Short mmCIF file of C-alpha atoms in Angstrom, two decimals:
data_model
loop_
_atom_site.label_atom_id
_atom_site.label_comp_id
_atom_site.label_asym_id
_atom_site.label_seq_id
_atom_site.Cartn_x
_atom_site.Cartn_y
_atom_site.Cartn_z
CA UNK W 813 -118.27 84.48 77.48
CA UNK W 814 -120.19 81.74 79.70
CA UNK W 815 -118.92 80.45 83.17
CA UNK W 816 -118.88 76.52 82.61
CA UNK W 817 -119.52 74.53 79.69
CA UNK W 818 -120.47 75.44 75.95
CA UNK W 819 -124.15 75.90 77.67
CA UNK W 820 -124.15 77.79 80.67
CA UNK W 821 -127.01 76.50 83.23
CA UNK W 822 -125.98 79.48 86.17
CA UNK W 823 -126.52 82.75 84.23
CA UNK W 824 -129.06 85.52 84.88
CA UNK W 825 -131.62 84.10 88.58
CA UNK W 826 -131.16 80.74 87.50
CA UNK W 827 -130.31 78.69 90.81
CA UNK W 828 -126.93 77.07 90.94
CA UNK W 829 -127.12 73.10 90.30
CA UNK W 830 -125.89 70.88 92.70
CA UNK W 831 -123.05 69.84 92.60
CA UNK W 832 -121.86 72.80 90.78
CA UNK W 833 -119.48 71.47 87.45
CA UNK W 834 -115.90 73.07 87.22
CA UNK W 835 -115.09 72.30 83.76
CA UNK W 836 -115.30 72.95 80.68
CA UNK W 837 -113.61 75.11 78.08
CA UNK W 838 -115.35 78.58 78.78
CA UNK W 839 -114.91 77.64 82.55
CA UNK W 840 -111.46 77.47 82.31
CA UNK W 841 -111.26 80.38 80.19
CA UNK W 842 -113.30 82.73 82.63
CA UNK W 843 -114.15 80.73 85.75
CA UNK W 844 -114.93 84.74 87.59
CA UNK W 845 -118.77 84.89 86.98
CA UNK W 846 -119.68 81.85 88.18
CA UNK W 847 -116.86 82.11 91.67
CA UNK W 848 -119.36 85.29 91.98
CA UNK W 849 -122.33 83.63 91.62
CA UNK W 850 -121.27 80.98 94.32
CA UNK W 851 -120.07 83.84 97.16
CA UNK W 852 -123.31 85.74 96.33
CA UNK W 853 -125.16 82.51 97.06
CA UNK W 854 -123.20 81.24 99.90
CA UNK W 855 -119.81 80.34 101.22
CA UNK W 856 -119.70 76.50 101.35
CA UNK W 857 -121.06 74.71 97.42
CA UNK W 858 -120.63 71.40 96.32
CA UNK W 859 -119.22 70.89 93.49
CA UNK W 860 -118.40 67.96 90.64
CA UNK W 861 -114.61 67.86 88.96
CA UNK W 862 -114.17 65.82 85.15
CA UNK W 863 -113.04 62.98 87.24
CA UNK W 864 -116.96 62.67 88.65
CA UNK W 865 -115.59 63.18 92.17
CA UNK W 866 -117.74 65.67 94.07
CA UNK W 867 -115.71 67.63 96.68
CA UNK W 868 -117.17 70.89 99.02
CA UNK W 869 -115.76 74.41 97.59
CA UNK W 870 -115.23 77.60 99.93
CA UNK W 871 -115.54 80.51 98.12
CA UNK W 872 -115.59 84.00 99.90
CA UNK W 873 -112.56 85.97 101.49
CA UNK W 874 -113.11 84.97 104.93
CA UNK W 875 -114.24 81.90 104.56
CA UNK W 876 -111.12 81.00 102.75
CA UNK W 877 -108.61 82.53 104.92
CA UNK W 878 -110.13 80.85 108.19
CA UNK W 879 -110.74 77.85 106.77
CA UNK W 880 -106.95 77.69 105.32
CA UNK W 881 -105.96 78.09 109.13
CA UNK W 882 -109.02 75.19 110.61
CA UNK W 883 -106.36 73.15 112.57
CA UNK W 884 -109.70 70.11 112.54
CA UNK W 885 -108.45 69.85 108.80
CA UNK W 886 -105.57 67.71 107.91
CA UNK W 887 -104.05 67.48 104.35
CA UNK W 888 -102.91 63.50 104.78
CA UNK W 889 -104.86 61.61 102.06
CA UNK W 890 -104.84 58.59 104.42
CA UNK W 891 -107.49 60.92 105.42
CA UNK W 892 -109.86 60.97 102.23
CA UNK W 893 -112.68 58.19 102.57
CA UNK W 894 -113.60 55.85 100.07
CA UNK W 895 -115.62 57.80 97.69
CA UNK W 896 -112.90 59.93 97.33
CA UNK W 897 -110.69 57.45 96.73
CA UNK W 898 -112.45 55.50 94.63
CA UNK W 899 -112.20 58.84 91.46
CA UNK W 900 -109.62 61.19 92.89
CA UNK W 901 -107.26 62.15 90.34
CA UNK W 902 -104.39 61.26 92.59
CA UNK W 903 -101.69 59.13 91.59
CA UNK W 904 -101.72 55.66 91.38
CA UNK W 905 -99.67 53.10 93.60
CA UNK W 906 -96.74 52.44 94.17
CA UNK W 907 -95.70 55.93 92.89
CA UNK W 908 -98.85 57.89 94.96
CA UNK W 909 -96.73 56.07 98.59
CA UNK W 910 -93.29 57.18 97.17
CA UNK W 911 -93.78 61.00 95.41
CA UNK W 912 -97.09 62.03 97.67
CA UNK W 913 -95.62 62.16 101.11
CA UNK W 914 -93.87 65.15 101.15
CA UNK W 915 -94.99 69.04 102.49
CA UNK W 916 -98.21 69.93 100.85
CA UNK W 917 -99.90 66.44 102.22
CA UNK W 918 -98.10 66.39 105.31
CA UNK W 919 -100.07 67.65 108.97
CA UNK W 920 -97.92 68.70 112.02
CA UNK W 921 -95.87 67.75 113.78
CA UNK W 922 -94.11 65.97 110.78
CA UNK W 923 -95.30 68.61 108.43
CA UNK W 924 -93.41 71.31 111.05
CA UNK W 925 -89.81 69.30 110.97
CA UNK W 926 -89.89 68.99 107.08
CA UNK W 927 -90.86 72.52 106.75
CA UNK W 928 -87.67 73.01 108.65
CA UNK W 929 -85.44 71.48 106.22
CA UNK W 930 -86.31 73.92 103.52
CA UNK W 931 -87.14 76.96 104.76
CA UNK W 932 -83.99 78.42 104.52
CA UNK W 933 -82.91 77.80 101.07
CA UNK W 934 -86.08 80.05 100.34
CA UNK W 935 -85.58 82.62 102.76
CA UNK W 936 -85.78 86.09 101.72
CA UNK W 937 -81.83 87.28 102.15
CA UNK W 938 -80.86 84.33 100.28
CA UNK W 939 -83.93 85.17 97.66
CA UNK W 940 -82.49 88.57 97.72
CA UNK W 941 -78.75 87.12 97.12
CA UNK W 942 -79.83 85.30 93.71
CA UNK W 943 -81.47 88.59 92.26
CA UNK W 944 -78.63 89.20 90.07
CA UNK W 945 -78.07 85.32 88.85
CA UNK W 946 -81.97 85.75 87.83
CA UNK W 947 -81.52 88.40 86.20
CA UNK W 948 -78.66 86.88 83.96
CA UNK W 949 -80.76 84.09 83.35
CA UNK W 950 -83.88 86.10 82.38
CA UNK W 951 -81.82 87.92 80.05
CA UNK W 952 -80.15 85.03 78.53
CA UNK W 953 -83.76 83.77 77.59
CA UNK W 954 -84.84 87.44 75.83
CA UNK W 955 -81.51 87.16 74.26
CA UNK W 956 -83.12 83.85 72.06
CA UNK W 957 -86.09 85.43 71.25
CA UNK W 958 -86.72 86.98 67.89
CA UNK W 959 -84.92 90.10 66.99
CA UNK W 960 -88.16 91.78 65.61
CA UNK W 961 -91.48 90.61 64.68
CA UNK W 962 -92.89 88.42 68.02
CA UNK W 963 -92.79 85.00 69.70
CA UNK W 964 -94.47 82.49 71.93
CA UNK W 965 -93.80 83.84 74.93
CA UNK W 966 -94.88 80.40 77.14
CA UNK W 967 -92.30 78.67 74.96
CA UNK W 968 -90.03 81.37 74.89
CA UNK W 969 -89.47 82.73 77.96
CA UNK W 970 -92.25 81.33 80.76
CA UNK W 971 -91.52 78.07 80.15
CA UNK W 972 -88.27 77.83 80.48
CA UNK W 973 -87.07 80.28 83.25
CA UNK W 974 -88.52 78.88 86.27
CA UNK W 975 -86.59 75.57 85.89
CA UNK W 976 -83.68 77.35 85.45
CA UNK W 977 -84.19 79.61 88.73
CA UNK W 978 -84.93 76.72 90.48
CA UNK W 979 -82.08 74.70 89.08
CA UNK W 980 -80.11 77.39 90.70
CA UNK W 981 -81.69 78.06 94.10
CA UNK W 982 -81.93 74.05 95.27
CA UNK W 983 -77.87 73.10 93.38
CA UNK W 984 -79.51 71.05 90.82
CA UNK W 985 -76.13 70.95 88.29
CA UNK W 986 -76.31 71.81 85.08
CA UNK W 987 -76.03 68.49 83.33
CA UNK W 988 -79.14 66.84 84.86
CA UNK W 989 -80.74 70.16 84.96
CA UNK W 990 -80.20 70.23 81.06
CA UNK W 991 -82.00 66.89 81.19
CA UNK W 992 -84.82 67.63 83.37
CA UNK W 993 -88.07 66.40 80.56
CA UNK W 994 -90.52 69.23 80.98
CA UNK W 995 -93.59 66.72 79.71
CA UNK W 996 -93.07 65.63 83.67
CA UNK W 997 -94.72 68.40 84.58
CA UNK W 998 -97.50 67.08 83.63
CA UNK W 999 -97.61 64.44 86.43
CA UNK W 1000 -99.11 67.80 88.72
CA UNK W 1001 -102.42 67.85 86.60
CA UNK W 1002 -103.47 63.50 87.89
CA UNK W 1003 -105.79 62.34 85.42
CA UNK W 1004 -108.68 59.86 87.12
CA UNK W 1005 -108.26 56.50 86.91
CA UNK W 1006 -111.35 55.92 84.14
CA UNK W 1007 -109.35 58.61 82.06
CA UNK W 1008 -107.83 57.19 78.87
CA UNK W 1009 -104.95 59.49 78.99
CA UNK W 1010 -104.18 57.69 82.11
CA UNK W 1011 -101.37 55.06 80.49
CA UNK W 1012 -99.26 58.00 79.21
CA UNK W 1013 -100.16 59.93 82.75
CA UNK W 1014 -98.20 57.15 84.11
CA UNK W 1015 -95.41 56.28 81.69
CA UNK W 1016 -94.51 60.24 83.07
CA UNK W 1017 -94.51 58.91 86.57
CA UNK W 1018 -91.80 56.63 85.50
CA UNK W 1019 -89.28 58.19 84.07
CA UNK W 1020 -89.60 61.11 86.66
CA UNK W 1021 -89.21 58.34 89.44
CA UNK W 1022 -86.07 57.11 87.34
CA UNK W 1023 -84.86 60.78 87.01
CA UNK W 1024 -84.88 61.36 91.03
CA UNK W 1025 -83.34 58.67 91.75
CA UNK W 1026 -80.63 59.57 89.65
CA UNK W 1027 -80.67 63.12 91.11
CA UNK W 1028 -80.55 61.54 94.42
CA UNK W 1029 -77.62 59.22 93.73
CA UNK W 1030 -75.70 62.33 91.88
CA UNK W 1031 -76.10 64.76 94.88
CA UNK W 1032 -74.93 61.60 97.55
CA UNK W 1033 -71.69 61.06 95.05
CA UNK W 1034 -70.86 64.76 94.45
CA UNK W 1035 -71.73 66.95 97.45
CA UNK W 1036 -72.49 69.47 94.78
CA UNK W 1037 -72.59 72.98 96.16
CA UNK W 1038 -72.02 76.55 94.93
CA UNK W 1039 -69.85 79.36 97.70
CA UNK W 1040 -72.49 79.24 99.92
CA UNK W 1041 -72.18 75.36 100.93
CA UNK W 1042 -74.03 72.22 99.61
CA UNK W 1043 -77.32 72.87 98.11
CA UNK W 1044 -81.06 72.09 99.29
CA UNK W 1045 -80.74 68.98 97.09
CA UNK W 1046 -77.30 67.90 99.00
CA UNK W 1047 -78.89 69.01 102.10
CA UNK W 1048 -82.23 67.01 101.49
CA UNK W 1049 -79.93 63.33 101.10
CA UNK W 1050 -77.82 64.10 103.48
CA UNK W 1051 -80.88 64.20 106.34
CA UNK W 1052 -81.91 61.34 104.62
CA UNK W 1053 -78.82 59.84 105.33
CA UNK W 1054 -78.89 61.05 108.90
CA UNK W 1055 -82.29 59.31 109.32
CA UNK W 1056 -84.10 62.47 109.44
CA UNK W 1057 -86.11 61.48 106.49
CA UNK W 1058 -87.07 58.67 105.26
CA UNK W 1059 -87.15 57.66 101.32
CA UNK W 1060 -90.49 57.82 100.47
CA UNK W 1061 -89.93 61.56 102.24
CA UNK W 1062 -86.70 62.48 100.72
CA UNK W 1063 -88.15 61.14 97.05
CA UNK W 1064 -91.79 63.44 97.83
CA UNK W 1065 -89.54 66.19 98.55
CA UNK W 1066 -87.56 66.17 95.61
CA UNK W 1067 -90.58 65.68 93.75
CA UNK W 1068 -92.12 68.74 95.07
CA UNK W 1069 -89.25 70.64 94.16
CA UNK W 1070 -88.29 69.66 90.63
CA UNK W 1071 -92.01 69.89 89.82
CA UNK W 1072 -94.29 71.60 92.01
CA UNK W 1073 -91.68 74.41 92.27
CA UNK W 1074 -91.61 75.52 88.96
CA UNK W 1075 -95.17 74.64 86.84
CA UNK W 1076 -97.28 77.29 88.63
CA UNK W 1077 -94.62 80.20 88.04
CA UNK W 1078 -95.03 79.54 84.74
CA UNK W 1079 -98.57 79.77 84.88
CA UNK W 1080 -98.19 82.84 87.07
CA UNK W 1081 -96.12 84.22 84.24
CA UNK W 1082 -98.68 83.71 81.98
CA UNK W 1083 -101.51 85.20 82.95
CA UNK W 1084 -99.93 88.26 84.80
CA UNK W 1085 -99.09 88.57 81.00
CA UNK W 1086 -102.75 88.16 80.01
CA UNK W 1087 -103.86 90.26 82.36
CA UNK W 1088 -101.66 93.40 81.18
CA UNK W 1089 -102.19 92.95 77.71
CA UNK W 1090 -105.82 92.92 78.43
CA UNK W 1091 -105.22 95.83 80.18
CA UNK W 1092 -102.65 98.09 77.63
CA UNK W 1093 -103.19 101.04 80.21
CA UNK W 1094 -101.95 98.95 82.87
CA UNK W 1095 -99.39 97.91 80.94
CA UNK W 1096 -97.84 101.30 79.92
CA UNK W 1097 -98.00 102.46 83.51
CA UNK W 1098 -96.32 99.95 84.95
CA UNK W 1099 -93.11 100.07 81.94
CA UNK W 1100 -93.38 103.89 82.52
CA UNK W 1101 -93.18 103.58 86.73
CA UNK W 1102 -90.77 100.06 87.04
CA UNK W 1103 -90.92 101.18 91.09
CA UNK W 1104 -94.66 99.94 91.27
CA UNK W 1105 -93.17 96.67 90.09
CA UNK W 1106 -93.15 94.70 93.81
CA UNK W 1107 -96.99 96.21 94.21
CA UNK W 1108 -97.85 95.23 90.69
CA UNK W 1109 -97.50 91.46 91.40
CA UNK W 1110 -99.18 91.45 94.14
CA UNK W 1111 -102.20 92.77 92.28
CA UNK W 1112 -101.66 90.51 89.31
CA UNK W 1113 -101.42 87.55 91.64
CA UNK W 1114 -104.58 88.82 93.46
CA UNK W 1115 -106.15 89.20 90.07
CA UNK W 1116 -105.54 86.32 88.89
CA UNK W 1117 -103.46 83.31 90.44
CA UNK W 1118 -101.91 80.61 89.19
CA UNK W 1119 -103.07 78.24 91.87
CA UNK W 1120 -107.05 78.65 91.49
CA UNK W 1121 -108.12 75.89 94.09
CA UNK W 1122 -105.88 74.52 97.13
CA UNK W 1123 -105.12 70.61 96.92
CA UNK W 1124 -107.43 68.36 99.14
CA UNK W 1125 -108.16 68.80 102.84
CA UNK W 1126 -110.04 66.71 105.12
CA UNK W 1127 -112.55 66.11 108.55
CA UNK W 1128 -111.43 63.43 110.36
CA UNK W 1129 -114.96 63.51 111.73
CA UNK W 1130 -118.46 64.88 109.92
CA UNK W 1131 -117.87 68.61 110.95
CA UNK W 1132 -119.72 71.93 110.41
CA UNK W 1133 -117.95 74.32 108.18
CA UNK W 1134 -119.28 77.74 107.53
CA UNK W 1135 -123.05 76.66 108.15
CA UNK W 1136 -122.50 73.60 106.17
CA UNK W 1137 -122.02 69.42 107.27
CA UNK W 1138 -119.05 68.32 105.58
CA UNK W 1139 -118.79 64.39 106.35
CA UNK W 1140 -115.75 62.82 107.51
CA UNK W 1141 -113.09 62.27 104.73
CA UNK W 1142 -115.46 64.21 101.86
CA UNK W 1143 -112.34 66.28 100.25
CA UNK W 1144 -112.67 70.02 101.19
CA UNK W 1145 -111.17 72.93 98.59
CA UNK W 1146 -110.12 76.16 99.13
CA UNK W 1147 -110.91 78.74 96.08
CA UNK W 1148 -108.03 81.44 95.96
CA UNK W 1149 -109.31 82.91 92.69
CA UNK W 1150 -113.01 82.77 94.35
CA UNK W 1151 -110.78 85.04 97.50
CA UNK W 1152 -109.10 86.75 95.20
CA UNK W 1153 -112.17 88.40 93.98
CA UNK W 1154 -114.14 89.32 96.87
CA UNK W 1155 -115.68 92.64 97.14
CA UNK W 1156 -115.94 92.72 100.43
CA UNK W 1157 -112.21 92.40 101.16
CA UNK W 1158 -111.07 94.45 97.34
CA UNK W 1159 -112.85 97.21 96.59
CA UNK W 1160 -113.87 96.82 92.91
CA UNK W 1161 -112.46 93.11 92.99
CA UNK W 1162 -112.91 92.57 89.69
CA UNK W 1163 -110.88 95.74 88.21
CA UNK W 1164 -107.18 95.67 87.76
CA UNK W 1165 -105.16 98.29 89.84
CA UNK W 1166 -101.59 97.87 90.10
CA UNK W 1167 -101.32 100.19 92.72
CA UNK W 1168 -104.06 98.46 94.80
CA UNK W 1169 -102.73 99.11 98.75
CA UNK W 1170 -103.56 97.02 101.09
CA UNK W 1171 -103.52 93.90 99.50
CA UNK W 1172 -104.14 90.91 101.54
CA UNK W 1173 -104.06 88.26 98.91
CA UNK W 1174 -104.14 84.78 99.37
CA UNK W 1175 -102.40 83.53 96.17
CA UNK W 1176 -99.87 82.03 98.46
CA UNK W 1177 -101.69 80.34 100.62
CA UNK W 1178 -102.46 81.29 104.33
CA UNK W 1179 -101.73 79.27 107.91
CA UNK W 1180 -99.15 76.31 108.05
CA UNK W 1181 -99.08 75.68 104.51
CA UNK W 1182 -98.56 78.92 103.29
CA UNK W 1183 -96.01 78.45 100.47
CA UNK W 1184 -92.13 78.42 101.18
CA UNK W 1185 -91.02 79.46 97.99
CA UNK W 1186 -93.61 82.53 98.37
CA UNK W 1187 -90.17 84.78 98.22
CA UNK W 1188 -88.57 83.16 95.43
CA UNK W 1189 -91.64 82.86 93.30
CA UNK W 1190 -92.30 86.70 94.15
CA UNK W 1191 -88.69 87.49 92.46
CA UNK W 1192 -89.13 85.58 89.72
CA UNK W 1193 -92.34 87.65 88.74
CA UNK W 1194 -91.07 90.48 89.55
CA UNK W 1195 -87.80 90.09 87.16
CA UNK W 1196 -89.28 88.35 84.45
CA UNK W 1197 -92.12 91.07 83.73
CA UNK W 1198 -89.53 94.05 84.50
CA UNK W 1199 -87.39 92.43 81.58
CA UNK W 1200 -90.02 91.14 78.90
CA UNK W 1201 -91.48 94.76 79.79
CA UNK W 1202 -88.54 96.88 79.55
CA UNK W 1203 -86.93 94.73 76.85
CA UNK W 1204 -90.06 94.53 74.67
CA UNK W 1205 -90.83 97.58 73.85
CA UNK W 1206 -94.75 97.80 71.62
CA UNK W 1207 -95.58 94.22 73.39
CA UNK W 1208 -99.08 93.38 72.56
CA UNK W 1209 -101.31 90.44 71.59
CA UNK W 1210 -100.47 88.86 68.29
CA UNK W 1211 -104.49 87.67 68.13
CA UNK W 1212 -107.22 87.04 69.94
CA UNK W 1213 -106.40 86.51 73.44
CA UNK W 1214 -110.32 85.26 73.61
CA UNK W 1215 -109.18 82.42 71.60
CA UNK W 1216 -106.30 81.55 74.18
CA UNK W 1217 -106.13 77.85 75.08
CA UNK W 1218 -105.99 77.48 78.95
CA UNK W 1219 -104.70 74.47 80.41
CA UNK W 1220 -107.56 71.59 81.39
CA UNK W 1221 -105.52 71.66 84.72
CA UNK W 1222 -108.28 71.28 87.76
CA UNK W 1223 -106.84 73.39 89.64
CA UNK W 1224 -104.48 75.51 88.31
CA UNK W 1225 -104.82 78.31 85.95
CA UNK W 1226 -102.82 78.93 82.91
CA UNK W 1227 -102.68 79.62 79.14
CA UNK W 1228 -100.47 76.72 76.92
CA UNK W 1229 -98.96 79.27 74.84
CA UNK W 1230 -98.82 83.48 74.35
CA UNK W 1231 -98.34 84.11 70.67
CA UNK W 1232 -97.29 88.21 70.84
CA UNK W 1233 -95.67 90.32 68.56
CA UNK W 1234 -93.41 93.57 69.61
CA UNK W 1235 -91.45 96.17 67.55
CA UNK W 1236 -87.90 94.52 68.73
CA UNK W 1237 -85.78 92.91 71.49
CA UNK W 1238 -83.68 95.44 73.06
#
């Protein structure tokens, strides 16, 4: 297994190139090797993305979590400078002004009073209030599977349950929900502009516009609510309405939600999954001890996250970071897997412990933008490997998992399917 492309230029004393390329099949298959190579070698690289766009990668524990927290880096991409502009695989106007203005690109003070309007849908009693309702749906999904033999358990199971969670915890009703186009998802992996995918990239764009406005227009009409009140969706037009937000805001948001809410738990679901089955020790202790459940995610997260790289940040002015000279508006990225890894912060980083204590990941994030949803996506895990584990009894690979196809996503991690086979679905 090689850490970039089909010929790996980084192995053995051979000096890192620069910029260092983060693509490629292998890459994405096994990115760990070469996130070592780059902490052994030094905390700040730059490094080249399949768009051409070179960008400035920290790597190490501590680097990471300080520079998550640098309040001289903003997350606006009014920030980025030309170069960046000119290849980022961001979206493309009018859409980028309409869908890209909502938390993750946002800076205080206006990041701090949209923050606000969410946090509470996500907080941890009301997380703790859905448990049962996500267990019901969890179970409704097994329930389809196969009686006996296996299935495709991205298909299945991973792909499907986070919308429906999420459907639930933001009062998203069940007849747009049903309609909700997963292939929308896709909008969260931009192509560049050169990219000849890029027509069908934005064709997406569309109809997902068209779909929130409808959702928008529904939640204004209906009020729609479960016993608890209006929903976050309700909530979100009604401040609109007040003139809390405006619509380019209220449209990001809902954006953020319907999207960016659920893709990475299904990643997250898929390679916790990976992980285990790599790991059939791991696996049997943890369906043998369902207590170490909450302290198992945490590991698998740690082990290996679904979000592999932050989003941009930027310098409004040429700045030093970690030793380095990062000019202004240069796009600066955070590696969590890189983090994730670090000896010096995990003993024996690379190993898989499920009852690794203390565990100071950084798979959600860390500082102002540390995620919201951390508590919902943390139940979600939790429930969905309790219940393929407990209900799937003799899960294991059906193949290969070496010849597992991860997504191309930049900066996400994640395998496109999970073909496994178990003796049957209790």
């Amino acid at each position: 297994m090689t850490a970039s492309g089909p010929v790996c230029p980084f192995s053995g004393g051979a000096a890192l190139p620069d910029p260092v390329p983060l693509y490629g099949r292998e890459f994405k298959r096994d990115p760990y090797p070469l996130y070592r190579r780059m902490r052994e070698a030094g905390p700040v690289h730059r490094v080249r993305f399949p768009s051409g766009i070179t960008a400035w990668l920290v790597t190490g524990y501590r680097a990471a979590r300080k520079t998550l927290s640098d309040p001289r880096l903003g997350k606006n991409h009014a920030l980025g400078n030309a170069d960046w502009r000119r290849l980022a695989s961001i979206m493309p106007e009018p859409q980028h002004s309409r869908l890209q203005v909502h938390l993750l690109h946002q800076d205080p003070p206006r990041h701090t009073a949209l923050r606000a309007l969410v946090a509470d849908a996500f907080a941890p009693r009301r997380v703790e209030a859905l448990r049962p309702r996500l267990q019901e749906l969890a179970d409704a999904l097994v329930d389809e599977l196969p009686a006996t033999g296996g299935a495709d358990l991205v298909a299945g199971f991973a792909a499907r349950y986070p919308f429906r969670v999420l459907a639930e915890a933001i009062g998203l009703p069940p007849a747009l929900a049903d309609r909700f186009d997963r292939d929308w998802g896709k909008v969260v992996q931009p192509v560049g502009p050169q990219d000849p995918g890029r027509p069908a990239y934005e064709a997406r764009l569309r109809g997902l516009e068209a779909y929130i406005a409808e959702v928008v227009a529904d939640r204004r009409a209906a009020q729609y609510g479960g016993p608890d009140g209006p929903g976050l969706l309700a909530r979100l037009v009604a401040a609109h309405d007040a003139g809390e937000l405006t619509r380019p805001e209220l449209d990001s948001m809902v954006f953020q939600l319907l999207v960016a809410g659920q893709e990475p738990v299904t990643n997250q679901i898929s390679t916790m999954l990976v992980a285990l089955l790599r790991h059939p020790g791991q696996l049997e202790r943890l369906r043998a001890e369902p207590a170490l459940l909450p302290r198992a995610v945490e590991e698998l997260l740690r082990h290996d996250g679904a979000f592999e790289l932050t989003t941009w940040r930027f310098f409004a002015t040429d700045s030093d970071l970690h030793g380095t000279r990062i000019p202004a508006g240069d796009s600066v990225i955070v590696s969590l897997a890189a983090a994730g890894r670090d000896g010096t912060q995990f003993p024996d980083a690379d190993a898989l412990d499920l009852g690794r204590s203390p565990n100071a990941h950084l798979a959600f994030g860390h500082g102002v933008h540390f995620c919201p949803g951390a508590a919902l996506a943390r139940a979600q895990l939790q429930i969905a490997l309790g219940t393929l584990l407990t209900r799937l009894p003799g899960l294991r690979p059906a193949g290969d998992l070496d010849d597992l196809e991860w997504i191309p996503a930049v900066l996400a991690r994640g395998t496109g399917s999970l073909p496994v086979a178990y003796d049957r679905r209790l």
